[in-house]
Amino acid sequence: MAEKFDSLEEHLEKFVENIRQLGIIVSDFQPSSQAGLNQKLNFMVTGLQDIDKCRQQLHDISVPLEVFEYIDQGRNPQLYTKECLERALAKNEQVKGKIDTMK
């Protein structure tokens, strides 16, 4: 399973690097750089196809929407798990207190 994620990560890193290079070419476009631009655009299409192939391998993985909210807020998505565990622990303590009160 980890190799599927590694493959996706590798394809995403290549895609991001290609987009970065594409932005450089476009921002300083010269007619002589048209061939390089076309090549980068073709790499971009190929990269999207590779990412789509990875998506098909990972179709059974679900990610909570809150993780995407963390990313949108510029927070580390790994903190989501930590905060979920902290909330569960707090709720557990609260329920334990209620059980002790009922006894």
PDB file of C-alpha atoms in Angstrom:
ATOM      1  CA  MET A   1       0.000   0.000   0.000  1.00  0.00           C
ATOM      2  CA  ALA A   2       2.835   2.380   0.826  1.00  0.00           C
ATOM      3  CA  GLU A   3       4.315   1.985  -2.647  1.00  0.00           C
ATOM      4  CA  LYS A   4       1.031   3.261  -4.131  1.00  0.00           C
ATOM      5  CA  PHE A   5       1.381   6.412  -2.059  1.00  0.00           C
ATOM      6  CA  ASP A   6       5.061   6.684  -2.957  1.00  0.00           C
ATOM      7  CA  SER A   7       4.176   6.454  -6.636  1.00  0.00           C
ATOM      8  CA  LEU A   8       1.517   9.151  -6.282  1.00  0.00           C
ATOM      9  CA  GLU A   9       3.899  11.366  -4.334  1.00  0.00           C
ATOM     10  CA  GLU A  10       6.590  10.955  -6.984  1.00  0.00           C
ATOM     11  CA  HIS A  11       4.176  11.815  -9.800  1.00  0.00           C
ATOM     12  CA  LEU A  12       2.866  14.840  -7.891  1.00  0.00           C
ATOM     13  CA  GLU A  13       6.386  16.116  -7.218  1.00  0.00           C
ATOM     14  CA  LYS A  14       7.292  15.771 -10.902  1.00  0.00           C
ATOM     15  CA  PHE A  15       4.059  17.512 -11.872  1.00  0.00           C
ATOM     16  CA  VAL A  16       4.636  20.413  -9.487  1.00  0.00           C
ATOM     17  CA  GLU A  17       8.214  20.828 -10.727  1.00  0.00           C
ATOM     18  CA  ASN A  18       6.997  20.793 -14.331  1.00  0.00           C
ATOM     19  CA  ILE A  19       4.400  23.463 -13.520  1.00  0.00           C
ATOM     20  CA  ARG A  20       7.088  25.575 -11.836  1.00  0.00           C
ATOM     21  CA  GLN A  21       9.287  25.343 -14.916  1.00  0.00           C
ATOM     22  CA  LEU A  22       6.299  26.064 -17.142  1.00  0.00           C
ATOM     23  CA  GLY A  23       5.615  29.229 -15.142  1.00  0.00           C
ATOM     24  CA  ILE A  24       9.201  30.366 -15.646  1.00  0.00           C
ATOM     25  CA  ILE A  25       8.990  29.807 -19.396  1.00  0.00           C
ATOM     26  CA  VAL A  26       5.661  31.634 -19.652  1.00  0.00           C
ATOM     27  CA  SER A  27       6.723  34.572 -17.489  1.00  0.00           C
ATOM     28  CA  ASP A  28       9.750  35.220 -19.711  1.00  0.00           C
ATOM     29  CA  PHE A  29       8.282  34.037 -22.990  1.00  0.00           C
ATOM     30  CA  GLN A  30      10.297  34.526 -26.146  1.00  0.00           C
ATOM     31  CA  PRO A  31       9.233  33.221 -29.562  1.00  0.00           C
ATOM     32  CA  SER A  32      12.332  31.034 -29.519  1.00  0.00           C
ATOM     33  CA  SER A  33      11.072  29.269 -26.380  1.00  0.00           C
ATOM     34  CA  GLN A  34       7.903  28.004 -28.078  1.00  0.00           C
ATOM     35  CA  ALA A  35       9.330  24.480 -28.509  1.00  0.00           C
ATOM     36  CA  GLY A  36      10.223  24.279 -24.810  1.00  0.00           C
ATOM     37  CA  LEU A  37       6.772  25.557 -23.888  1.00  0.00           C
ATOM     38  CA  ASN A  38       5.122  22.918 -26.059  1.00  0.00           C
ATOM     39  CA  GLN A  39       7.296  20.225 -24.501  1.00  0.00           C
ATOM     40  CA  LYS A  40       6.380  21.338 -20.969  1.00  0.00           C
ATOM     41  CA  LEU A  41       2.684  21.395 -21.875  1.00  0.00           C
ATOM     42  CA  ASN A  42       2.984  17.838 -23.203  1.00  0.00           C
ATOM     43  CA  PHE A  43       4.757  16.828 -19.976  1.00  0.00           C
ATOM     44  CA  MET A  44       1.911  18.431 -18.040  1.00  0.00           C
ATOM     45  CA  VAL A  45      -0.680  16.354 -19.909  1.00  0.00           C
ATOM     46  CA  THR A  46       1.378  13.192 -19.396  1.00  0.00           C
ATOM     47  CA  GLY A  47       1.764  14.046 -15.718  1.00  0.00           C
ATOM     48  CA  LEU A  48      -1.978  14.450 -15.297  1.00  0.00           C
ATOM     49  CA  GLN A  49      -2.502  11.083 -16.967  1.00  0.00           C
ATOM     50  CA  ASP A  50       0.009   9.487 -14.584  1.00  0.00           C
ATOM     51  CA  ILE A  51      -1.737  11.056 -11.585  1.00  0.00           C
ATOM     52  CA  ASP A  52      -5.066   9.774 -12.880  1.00  0.00           C
ATOM     53  CA  LYS A  53      -3.628   6.245 -13.067  1.00  0.00           C
ATOM     54  CA  CYS A  54      -2.549   6.565  -9.429  1.00  0.00           C
ATOM     55  CA  ARG A  55      -6.011   7.808  -8.510  1.00  0.00           C
ATOM     56  CA  GLN A  56      -7.507   4.609  -9.858  1.00  0.00           C
ATOM     57  CA  GLN A  57      -5.229   2.567  -7.594  1.00  0.00           C
ATOM     58  CA  LEU A  58      -6.253   4.569  -4.527  1.00  0.00           C
ATOM     59  CA  HIS A  59     -10.005   4.746  -5.132  1.00  0.00           C
ATOM     60  CA  ASP A  60     -10.808   3.053  -1.814  1.00  0.00           C
ATOM     61  CA  ILE A  61      -9.026   5.693   0.294  1.00  0.00           C
ATOM     62  CA  SER A  62     -11.224   8.342   1.894  1.00  0.00           C
ATOM     63  CA  VAL A  63      -9.923  11.559   3.390  1.00  0.00           C
ATOM     64  CA  PRO A  64     -12.068  13.548   5.854  1.00  0.00           C
ATOM     65  CA  LEU A  65     -13.040  16.972   4.550  1.00  0.00           C
ATOM     66  CA  GLU A  66     -11.625  18.544   7.697  1.00  0.00           C
ATOM     67  CA  VAL A  67      -8.138  17.588   6.507  1.00  0.00           C
ATOM     68  CA  PHE A  68      -8.633  19.716   3.410  1.00  0.00           C
ATOM     69  CA  GLU A  69      -9.816  22.580   5.614  1.00  0.00           C
ATOM     70  CA  TYR A  70      -6.546  22.254   7.564  1.00  0.00           C
ATOM     71  CA  ILE A  71      -4.594  22.466   4.333  1.00  0.00           C
ATOM     72  CA  ASP A  72      -6.622  25.465   3.143  1.00  0.00           C
ATOM     73  CA  GLN A  73      -5.837  27.214   6.428  1.00  0.00           C
ATOM     74  CA  GLY A  74      -2.135  26.589   5.872  1.00  0.00           C
ATOM     75  CA  ARG A  75      -1.946  24.100   8.729  1.00  0.00           C
ATOM     76  CA  ASN A  76      -0.132  20.794   8.752  1.00  0.00           C
ATOM     77  CA  PRO A  77      -2.640  18.033   7.912  1.00  0.00           C
ATOM     78  CA  GLN A  78      -0.803  15.660  10.246  1.00  0.00           C
ATOM     79  CA  LEU A  79      -2.013  17.827  13.130  1.00  0.00           C
ATOM     80  CA  TYR A  80      -5.562  16.779  12.274  1.00  0.00           C
ATOM     81  CA  THR A  81      -4.970  13.284  13.656  1.00  0.00           C
ATOM     82  CA  LYS A  82      -3.325  14.679  16.776  1.00  0.00           C
ATOM     83  CA  GLU A  83      -6.227  17.047  17.436  1.00  0.00           C
ATOM     84  CA  CYS A  84      -8.787  14.268  16.802  1.00  0.00           C
ATOM     85  CA  LEU A  85      -7.051  12.121  19.396  1.00  0.00           C
ATOM     86  CA  GLU A  86      -6.939  15.018  21.853  1.00  0.00           C
ATOM     87  CA  ARG A  87     -10.689  15.652  21.362  1.00  0.00           C
ATOM     88  CA  ALA A  88     -11.413  11.941  21.817  1.00  0.00           C
ATOM     89  CA  LEU A  89      -9.346  11.879  25.002  1.00  0.00           C
ATOM     90  CA  ALA A  90     -11.156  14.942  26.350  1.00  0.00           C
ATOM     91  CA  LYS A  91     -14.542  13.434  25.500  1.00  0.00           C
ATOM     92  CA  ASN A  92     -13.471  10.153  27.114  1.00  0.00           C
ATOM     93  CA  GLU A  93     -12.549  11.992  30.315  1.00  0.00           C
ATOM     94  CA  GLN A  94     -15.888  13.809  30.242  1.00  0.00           C
ATOM     95  CA  VAL A  95     -17.857  10.579  29.790  1.00  0.00           C
ATOM     96  CA  LYS A  96     -15.776   8.868  32.465  1.00  0.00           C
ATOM     97  CA  GLY A  97     -16.634  11.702  34.840  1.00  0.00           C
ATOM     98  CA  LYS A  98     -20.344  11.296  34.075  1.00  0.00           C
ATOM     99  CA  ILE A  99     -20.120   7.532  34.668  1.00  0.00           C
ATOM    100  CA  ASP A 100     -18.356   8.111  37.996  1.00  0.00           C
ATOM    101  CA  THR A 101     -21.055  10.636  38.981  1.00  0.00           C
ATOM    102  CA  MET A 102     -23.825   8.173  38.106  1.00  0.00           C
ATOM    103  CA  LYS A 103     -22.202   5.456  40.258  1.00  0.00           C
TER     104      LYS A 103
END
